[in-house]
Amino acid sequence: MSDAPIEIAAHPSLSDIDPADWDACACPEATEGRPIDPFTTYRFLKALEDSGSVGPGSGWQPRYLTATVDGQVIATAPLYAKGHSQGEYIFDHNWAHAFEGAGGRYYPKLQIAVPFTPATGRRFLTRPGFETIGMSALVQGAVQIAADNELSSLHATFCTEAEAIAGAEMGLLHRVNQQFHWENDGYADFDAFLASLSSRKRKNMRKERQQANSFGGEIIELTGDQIQREHWDAFWTFYQDTGSRKWGTPYLTRMFFHFAHEVMRDDILLTLAIRDGQPVAGALNFIGRDTLYGRYWGCTEHHPCLHFELCYYRAIDFAIRHGLKTVEAGAQGEHKLARGYLPVATHSLHWFGDPGFRDAVARYLDAERNAVDHEIDVLTSYGPFRKTDMEEHQ
């Protein structure tokens, strides 16, 4: 490896970075097929930027990081200056209130993340062969930017467990939260998955699916060129309704879906409920190499269990049919447990410039990790799967 110095640069636009350089770090495996993580690809992040979903007025100001050696980009990171804590799904509002209550200024802060996307993936994107040195350079560079600009903090959310462990060794604080994921245990079809459940849960799931599919219409799955403009028009209506109720203002602009269709439609699964020729509900998923990522749901008509069918059961069925290992159905939601989605740990990393505040957060995170570990154990025990004979007698 060269002894040349590593140059760190922050860029206000992805247009300043060669797409091939970014994707060589973000998804080198995509030269042989679908990327593992669609959300850190150049085209997804560029769609967010070009559509105005991030940038001026959004509270997400791009400061994409690159680490370069001898003219070669060896690592990148999706870094943003944040003016609020919205669209992150790893909540730090209490930290902000405490810091500001003590006379500090919490915002702006730095965030290494995929905006509005609570999906686990690499956040320190390194070219193969530069994993250790690349992550180290990105961490040091981001911390230096935060310190030089007297910013309160740096956060890397929904990173991988391996990154979390490595980051903790570099002095960052490791936070653990939990989500609900479905795991494919080699099921031949949806009925095989049902057979793995307890009798009561299996009956309940069949009842919910029957109710959902009796809404008076049909459910269709669309990918690639099957998705037409009118489908996005319908889904935009659904998304606006959900966004206004959950967040006050939808995070994504209408143009995001236009750009996503242009550059990512083969990585999208759009499931729509059609009644009397009109879409009345829909769920948007992104397809990774091994994982189906459920992202958004909305409706204009409310029908019993239709949400469960479109978001959870159809996602499981699609994953089984296409040999995917996991379905990530987004943030929160203990109601997912009864539908085959079990709790798993998610990880984030944090740096604070103020030593006293850092120590206070560190103590909080130690207690929180223990609580999350216990909660995962308890929730898993209440899962819908059949118990083995040994487990039943314990």
Short mmCIF file of C-alpha atoms in Angstrom, two decimals:
data_model
loop_
_atom_site.label_atom_id
_atom_site.label_comp_id
_atom_site.label_asym_id
_atom_site.label_seq_id
_atom_site.Cartn_x
_atom_site.Cartn_y
_atom_site.Cartn_z
CA MET A 1 0.00 0.00 0.00
CA SER A 2 1.25 3.48 -0.84
CA ASP A 3 2.74 5.69 1.89
CA ALA A 4 1.16 8.73 0.22
CA PRO A 5 -1.06 10.83 2.50
CA ILE A 6 -4.82 10.35 2.49
CA GLU A 7 -6.70 13.42 1.37
CA ILE A 8 -10.15 14.00 2.88
CA ALA A 9 -12.61 16.26 1.11
CA ALA A 10 -16.24 17.25 1.75
CA HIS A 11 -18.42 17.88 -1.32
CA PRO A 12 -21.69 19.87 -1.40
CA SER A 13 -23.01 17.79 -4.31
CA LEU A 14 -22.62 14.27 -5.63
CA SER A 15 -22.03 15.90 -9.02
CA ASP A 16 -18.55 16.68 -7.71
CA ILE A 17 -17.78 12.95 -7.42
CA ASP A 18 -17.38 10.51 -10.28
CA PRO A 19 -20.26 7.97 -10.11
CA ALA A 20 -17.82 5.14 -10.84
CA ASP A 21 -15.62 6.19 -7.91
CA TRP A 22 -18.58 6.38 -5.53
CA ASP A 23 -20.04 3.02 -6.55
CA ALA A 24 -16.62 1.34 -6.49
CA CYS A 25 -16.77 2.03 -2.75
CA ALA A 26 -20.52 1.73 -2.17
CA CYS A 27 -21.40 -1.33 -4.24
CA PRO A 28 -18.39 -2.98 -5.93
CA GLU A 29 -20.41 -6.20 -6.09
CA ALA A 30 -22.89 -4.55 -8.49
CA THR A 31 -20.58 -5.26 -11.42
CA GLU A 32 -21.85 -8.85 -11.12
CA GLY A 33 -25.50 -8.21 -10.36
CA ARG A 34 -27.78 -6.33 -8.03
CA PRO A 35 -26.17 -4.22 -5.29
CA ILE A 36 -26.38 -5.50 -1.73
CA ASP A 37 -27.67 -2.15 -0.50
CA PRO A 38 -29.59 -0.01 -3.00
CA PHE A 39 -29.66 3.01 -0.69
CA THR A 40 -25.97 3.91 -0.69
CA THR A 41 -25.67 3.70 -4.47
CA TYR A 42 -24.84 6.87 -6.37
CA ARG A 43 -28.16 6.80 -8.19
CA PHE A 44 -30.31 6.62 -5.05
CA LEU A 45 -28.48 9.41 -3.22
CA LYS A 46 -28.41 11.50 -6.41
CA ALA A 47 -32.18 11.05 -6.79
CA LEU A 48 -32.61 12.46 -3.28
CA GLU A 49 -30.42 15.42 -4.19
CA ASP A 50 -31.75 16.13 -7.68
CA SER A 51 -35.35 15.96 -6.45
CA GLY A 52 -34.76 18.52 -3.71
CA SER A 53 -35.57 15.97 -0.99
CA VAL A 54 -32.18 16.92 0.51
CA GLY A 55 -30.43 20.24 0.14
CA PRO A 56 -31.58 23.84 0.75
CA GLY A 57 -34.64 24.07 2.95
CA SER A 58 -34.69 20.38 3.91
CA GLY A 59 -32.43 20.44 6.95
CA TRP A 60 -30.17 17.92 5.20
CA GLN A 61 -27.21 19.74 3.64
CA PRO A 62 -24.94 17.34 1.70
CA ARG A 63 -21.26 17.20 2.66
CA TYR A 64 -20.33 13.92 0.98
CA LEU A 65 -16.92 12.71 2.13
CA THR A 66 -14.19 11.22 -0.04
CA ALA A 67 -10.84 9.78 1.01
CA THR A 68 -8.27 9.79 -1.79
CA VAL A 69 -4.77 8.28 -2.09
CA ASP A 70 -2.56 8.93 -5.12
CA GLY A 71 -5.57 10.23 -7.03
CA GLN A 72 -7.71 7.14 -6.30
CA VAL A 73 -10.87 7.43 -4.21
CA ILE A 74 -10.59 4.68 -1.60
CA ALA A 75 -13.57 5.54 0.60
CA THR A 76 -16.72 7.65 0.66
CA ALA A 77 -19.49 8.45 3.13
CA PRO A 78 -22.95 10.04 2.77
CA LEU A 79 -22.40 12.93 5.21
CA TYR A 80 -24.95 15.67 5.89
CA ALA A 81 -25.06 18.78 8.04
CA LYS A 82 -28.35 18.58 9.93
CA GLY A 83 -30.44 21.44 11.26
CA HIS A 84 -32.87 19.11 13.05
CA SER A 85 -33.28 15.44 13.99
CA GLN A 86 -36.10 14.54 11.61
CA GLY A 87 -35.96 11.64 9.16
CA GLU A 88 -33.29 9.72 11.10
CA TYR A 89 -35.24 7.08 13.12
CA ILE A 90 -32.48 6.91 15.73
CA PHE A 91 -33.89 9.45 18.13
CA ASP A 92 -31.66 12.00 19.83
CA HIS A 93 -34.23 14.68 20.65
CA ASN A 94 -33.66 14.20 24.38
CA TRP A 95 -29.92 14.70 23.88
CA ALA A 96 -30.60 17.91 21.98
CA HIS A 97 -32.93 19.21 24.71
CA ALA A 98 -30.45 18.36 27.45
CA PHE A 99 -27.51 19.94 25.64
CA GLU A 100 -29.40 23.11 24.81
CA GLY A 101 -30.87 23.24 28.31
CA ALA A 102 -27.32 23.36 29.63
CA GLY A 103 -26.54 26.32 27.39
CA GLY A 104 -25.06 24.50 24.39
CA ARG A 105 -26.02 24.57 20.71
CA TYR A 106 -26.86 21.08 19.47
CA TYR A 107 -27.66 22.03 15.87
CA PRO A 108 -26.19 21.97 13.33
CA LYS A 109 -24.72 18.51 13.74
CA LEU A 110 -23.15 16.06 11.29
CA GLN A 111 -24.93 12.89 10.22
CA ILE A 112 -23.55 9.95 8.24
CA ALA A 113 -26.74 8.33 7.05
CA VAL A 114 -29.09 7.60 4.19
CA PRO A 115 -31.80 10.24 4.65
CA PHE A 116 -35.26 9.01 5.64
CA THR A 117 -34.12 5.37 5.40
CA PRO A 118 -33.99 3.24 8.56
CA ALA A 119 -32.26 0.32 6.82
CA THR A 120 -29.01 -1.20 8.03
CA GLY A 121 -26.05 -1.00 5.66
CA ARG A 122 -22.48 0.15 5.41
CA ARG A 123 -22.05 3.83 6.15
CA PHE A 124 -18.29 3.99 5.72
CA LEU A 125 -18.06 2.94 2.10
CA THR A 126 -14.64 1.56 1.20
CA ARG A 127 -13.10 0.22 -1.95
CA PRO A 128 -12.18 -3.49 -1.55
CA GLY A 129 -8.77 -3.79 0.05
CA PHE A 130 -9.08 -0.46 1.88
CA GLU A 131 -11.66 -1.43 4.51
CA THR A 132 -9.64 -0.61 7.64
CA ILE A 133 -7.67 2.39 6.45
CA GLY A 134 -10.67 3.78 4.57
CA MET A 135 -13.03 3.71 7.54
CA SER A 136 -10.36 5.14 9.82
CA ALA A 137 -9.76 8.02 7.41
CA LEU A 138 -13.47 8.77 7.08
CA VAL A 139 -14.01 8.74 10.86
CA GLN A 140 -11.02 10.97 11.50
CA GLY A 141 -12.03 13.31 8.70
CA ALA A 142 -15.64 13.64 9.85
CA VAL A 143 -14.62 14.20 13.48
CA GLN A 144 -12.09 16.82 12.38
CA ILE A 145 -14.73 18.66 10.36
CA ALA A 146 -17.08 18.65 13.36
CA ALA A 147 -14.34 19.86 15.71
CA ASP A 148 -13.01 22.54 13.36
CA ASN A 149 -16.51 23.96 12.92
CA GLU A 150 -17.31 23.69 16.65
CA LEU A 151 -20.27 21.42 15.97
CA SER A 152 -21.82 19.55 18.86
CA SER A 153 -21.75 16.07 17.45
CA LEU A 154 -21.32 13.50 14.69
CA HIS A 155 -23.64 10.52 14.22
CA ALA A 156 -23.50 7.47 11.94
CA THR A 157 -26.88 5.75 11.99
CA PHE A 158 -27.96 2.26 10.89
CA CYS A 159 -24.38 1.20 10.32
CA THR A 160 -23.41 -2.46 10.32
CA GLU A 161 -22.47 -4.25 13.52
CA ALA A 162 -18.91 -4.65 12.22
CA GLU A 163 -18.67 -0.90 11.67
CA ALA A 164 -20.09 -0.27 15.13
CA ILE A 165 -17.46 -2.48 16.73
CA ALA A 166 -14.68 -0.86 14.71
CA GLY A 167 -15.99 2.62 15.47
CA ALA A 168 -16.13 1.91 19.19
CA GLU A 169 -12.47 0.86 19.05
CA MET A 170 -11.75 4.28 17.50
CA GLY A 171 -13.40 6.03 20.45
CA LEU A 172 -16.92 6.58 19.13
CA LEU A 173 -19.94 5.73 21.29
CA HIS A 174 -21.89 2.64 20.21
CA ARG A 175 -25.68 2.73 20.44
CA VAL A 176 -27.98 -0.28 20.05
CA ASN A 177 -31.66 -0.13 19.09
CA GLN A 178 -33.98 -2.72 17.59
CA GLN A 179 -36.20 -3.35 14.59
CA PHE A 180 -38.33 -6.24 13.35
CA HIS A 181 -37.05 -8.30 10.41
CA TRP A 182 -38.35 -11.45 8.74
CA GLU A 183 -35.79 -14.16 8.04
CA ASN A 184 -36.14 -16.76 5.30
CA ASP A 185 -35.44 -20.20 6.73
CA GLY A 186 -35.30 -21.78 3.30
CA TYR A 187 -39.08 -21.89 2.89
CA ALA A 188 -40.33 -23.46 -0.33
CA ASP A 189 -43.41 -21.22 -0.38
CA PHE A 190 -45.66 -19.18 1.89
CA ASP A 191 -47.46 -22.30 3.11
CA ALA A 192 -44.13 -23.70 4.29
CA PHE A 193 -43.59 -20.50 6.26
CA LEU A 194 -47.08 -20.86 7.76
CA ALA A 195 -46.26 -24.42 8.78
CA SER A 196 -43.43 -23.10 10.96
CA LEU A 197 -45.87 -21.07 13.07
CA SER A 198 -47.87 -22.08 16.10
CA SER A 199 -51.39 -23.26 15.28
CA ARG A 200 -53.05 -20.15 16.72
CA LYS A 201 -50.77 -17.73 14.87
CA ARG A 202 -51.13 -19.70 11.65
CA LYS A 203 -54.92 -19.51 11.84
CA ASN A 204 -54.82 -15.81 12.64
CA MET A 205 -52.52 -15.10 9.71
CA ARG A 206 -54.75 -16.99 7.30
CA LYS A 207 -57.77 -15.10 8.61
CA GLU A 208 -56.04 -11.75 8.14
CA ARG A 209 -55.01 -12.61 4.59
CA GLN A 210 -58.55 -13.73 3.75
CA GLN A 211 -59.96 -10.48 5.14
CA ALA A 212 -57.44 -8.40 3.26
CA ASN A 213 -58.04 -10.10 -0.06
CA SER A 214 -61.81 -9.67 0.31
CA PHE A 215 -61.61 -5.89 0.00
CA GLY A 216 -63.44 -5.95 -3.33
CA GLY A 217 -60.59 -5.71 -5.79
CA GLU A 218 -57.24 -7.20 -6.77
CA ILE A 219 -53.66 -6.84 -5.56
CA ILE A 220 -50.91 -6.49 -8.14
CA GLU A 221 -47.12 -6.47 -7.92
CA LEU A 222 -45.15 -4.24 -10.29
CA THR A 223 -41.43 -3.99 -10.97
CA GLY A 224 -39.27 -2.39 -13.65
CA ASP A 225 -41.07 -1.29 -16.80
CA GLN A 226 -44.38 -2.57 -15.42
CA ILE A 227 -44.50 0.57 -13.28
CA GLN A 228 -46.11 3.45 -15.14
CA ARG A 229 -46.49 7.16 -14.38
CA GLU A 230 -50.09 6.73 -13.24
CA HIS A 231 -48.93 4.22 -10.63
CA TRP A 232 -46.53 6.80 -9.19
CA ASP A 233 -49.28 9.44 -9.25
CA ALA A 234 -51.43 7.12 -7.14
CA PHE A 235 -48.60 6.25 -4.80
CA TRP A 236 -47.70 9.91 -4.34
CA THR A 237 -51.24 10.46 -3.03
CA PHE A 238 -50.77 7.57 -0.59
CA TYR A 239 -47.36 8.83 0.48
CA GLN A 240 -48.59 12.37 1.10
CA ASP A 241 -51.39 11.11 3.33
CA THR A 242 -49.07 8.92 5.40
CA GLY A 243 -46.34 11.57 5.53
CA SER A 244 -48.64 14.35 6.68
CA ARG A 245 -50.04 12.17 9.46
CA LYS A 246 -46.69 10.78 10.66
CA TRP A 247 -44.26 13.64 10.11
CA GLY A 248 -46.39 16.70 9.42
CA THR A 249 -44.70 17.22 6.06
CA PRO A 250 -43.66 14.40 3.70
CA TYR A 251 -39.88 14.05 3.51
CA LEU A 252 -39.67 13.17 -0.17
CA THR A 253 -40.75 15.36 -3.06
CA ARG A 254 -42.86 14.15 -5.97
CA MET A 255 -39.78 14.47 -8.19
CA PHE A 256 -37.95 11.86 -6.11
CA PHE A 257 -40.28 9.17 -7.38
CA HIS A 258 -39.72 10.39 -10.94
CA PHE A 259 -35.93 10.14 -10.58
CA ALA A 260 -36.15 6.83 -8.71
CA HIS A 261 -38.23 5.43 -11.57
CA GLU A 262 -35.72 6.64 -14.14
CA VAL A 263 -32.66 5.09 -12.51
CA MET A 264 -33.91 2.41 -10.08
CA ARG A 265 -37.16 0.92 -11.32
CA ASP A 266 -35.60 -2.54 -11.65
CA ASP A 267 -34.79 -2.33 -7.92
CA ILE A 268 -38.34 -1.39 -6.95
CA LEU A 269 -41.35 -3.52 -6.03
CA LEU A 270 -44.60 -1.56 -6.00
CA THR A 271 -47.58 -3.47 -4.59
CA LEU A 272 -50.98 -1.91 -5.26
CA ALA A 273 -54.54 -2.73 -4.23
CA ILE A 274 -56.87 -1.91 -7.14
CA ARG A 275 -60.64 -1.49 -6.68
CA ASP A 276 -63.01 -0.47 -9.48
CA GLY A 277 -60.01 0.22 -11.68
CA GLN A 278 -58.40 2.65 -9.23
CA PRO A 279 -55.49 2.11 -6.80
CA VAL A 280 -56.76 2.49 -3.23
CA ALA A 281 -53.63 1.42 -1.31
CA GLY A 282 -49.99 0.70 -2.01
CA ALA A 283 -46.65 -0.34 -0.55
CA LEU A 284 -43.23 0.60 -1.92
CA ASN A 285 -40.28 -1.76 -1.51
CA PHE A 286 -36.67 -1.62 -2.67
CA ILE A 287 -34.94 -4.84 -3.71
CA GLY A 288 -31.41 -5.57 -2.55
CA ARG A 289 -29.30 -8.58 -3.42
CA ASP A 290 -30.41 -10.52 -0.33
CA THR A 291 -33.02 -8.28 1.27
CA LEU A 292 -36.38 -6.73 0.45
CA TYR A 293 -36.69 -3.33 2.10
CA GLY A 294 -40.20 -2.17 2.90
CA ARG A 295 -40.22 1.62 2.80
CA TYR A 296 -43.60 3.33 2.44
CA TRP A 297 -47.29 2.53 2.66
CA GLY A 298 -50.44 4.57 2.17
CA CYS A 299 -54.10 4.33 1.23
CA THR A 300 -57.16 6.32 0.28
CA GLU A 301 -59.58 3.67 1.51
CA HIS A 302 -59.35 1.71 4.74
CA HIS A 303 -60.00 -2.03 4.54
CA PRO A 304 -59.40 -4.60 7.30
CA CYS A 305 -55.88 -6.08 7.30
CA LEU A 306 -54.99 -4.62 3.90
CA HIS A 307 -51.97 -2.89 5.45
CA PHE A 308 -50.69 -6.22 6.82
CA GLU A 309 -51.22 -7.93 3.47
CA LEU A 310 -49.46 -5.36 1.30
CA CYS A 311 -46.61 -4.48 3.64
CA TYR A 312 -45.83 -7.76 5.41
CA TYR A 313 -47.38 -10.84 3.86
CA ARG A 314 -46.84 -9.91 0.21
CA ALA A 315 -43.27 -8.92 1.08
CA ILE A 316 -42.64 -12.32 2.66
CA ASP A 317 -44.17 -14.11 -0.32
CA PHE A 318 -42.05 -12.09 -2.76
CA ALA A 319 -38.89 -12.79 -0.75
CA ILE A 320 -39.57 -16.53 -0.72
CA ARG A 321 -40.30 -16.64 -4.46
CA HIS A 322 -37.14 -14.71 -5.30
CA GLY A 323 -34.79 -16.40 -2.85
CA LEU A 324 -34.21 -13.34 -0.68
CA LYS A 325 -32.92 -13.95 2.84
CA THR A 326 -34.52 -11.07 4.74
CA VAL A 327 -37.39 -8.60 4.74
CA GLU A 328 -36.74 -5.34 6.57
CA ALA A 329 -40.08 -3.69 7.15
CA GLY A 330 -38.88 -0.32 8.44
CA ALA A 331 -38.71 1.22 11.88
CA GLN A 332 -40.63 0.31 15.02
CA GLY A 333 -43.90 -1.59 15.13
CA GLU A 334 -44.34 -4.42 17.64
CA HIS A 335 -47.42 -5.46 15.65
CA LYS A 336 -44.94 -6.98 13.18
CA LEU A 337 -44.02 -9.63 15.75
CA ALA A 338 -47.27 -11.56 15.32
CA ARG A 339 -46.68 -11.58 11.57
CA GLY A 340 -43.35 -13.38 11.59
CA TYR A 341 -40.98 -10.42 12.00
CA LEU A 342 -38.60 -10.91 14.93
CA PRO A 343 -36.59 -8.25 16.78
CA VAL A 344 -32.99 -7.70 15.75
CA ALA A 345 -30.39 -5.20 16.94
CA THR A 346 -29.57 -2.10 14.94
CA HIS A 347 -26.43 -0.04 15.47
CA SER A 348 -25.23 3.55 15.39
CA LEU A 349 -22.09 5.49 16.31
CA HIS A 350 -21.83 8.88 18.01
CA TRP A 351 -19.17 11.51 18.78
CA PHE A 352 -19.57 14.57 20.99
CA GLY A 353 -17.21 17.49 21.26
CA ASP A 354 -18.08 18.29 24.87
CA PRO A 355 -16.32 15.78 27.20
CA GLY A 356 -18.87 16.11 30.01
CA PHE A 357 -21.81 15.57 27.69
CA ARG A 358 -20.04 12.66 26.05
CA ASP A 359 -19.60 10.95 29.42
CA ALA A 360 -23.26 11.47 30.28
CA VAL A 361 -24.41 9.98 26.96
CA ALA A 362 -21.98 7.07 27.38
CA ARG A 363 -23.58 6.16 30.71
CA TYR A 364 -27.02 6.40 29.16
CA LEU A 365 -26.04 4.17 26.25
CA ASP A 366 -24.65 1.49 28.58
CA ALA A 367 -28.01 1.28 30.34
CA GLU A 368 -29.94 1.48 27.07
CA ARG A 369 -27.96 -1.40 25.51
CA ASN A 370 -28.79 -3.65 28.45
CA ALA A 371 -32.46 -2.71 28.21
CA VAL A 372 -32.57 -3.32 24.45
CA ASP A 373 -30.84 -6.69 24.80
CA HIS A 374 -33.41 -7.72 27.39
CA GLU A 375 -36.29 -6.46 25.27
CA ILE A 376 -35.09 -8.41 22.23
CA ASP A 377 -34.92 -11.60 24.32
CA VAL A 378 -38.42 -11.07 25.73
CA LEU A 379 -40.01 -10.15 22.40
CA THR A 380 -38.36 -13.08 20.64
CA SER A 381 -39.91 -15.44 23.21
CA TYR A 382 -43.34 -14.10 22.21
CA GLY A 383 -42.74 -14.76 18.51
CA PRO A 384 -45.30 -16.68 16.44
CA PHE A 385 -43.12 -19.69 15.65
CA ARG A 386 -43.76 -23.21 16.90
CA LYS A 387 -41.75 -24.17 19.96
CA THR A 388 -39.63 -27.29 19.89
CA ASP A 389 -40.46 -30.08 22.32
CA MET A 390 -37.47 -29.09 24.44
CA GLU A 391 -38.53 -25.45 24.55
CA GLU A 392 -42.09 -26.38 25.51
CA HIS A 393 -40.84 -28.27 28.56
CA GLN A 394 -38.40 -25.61 29.76
#
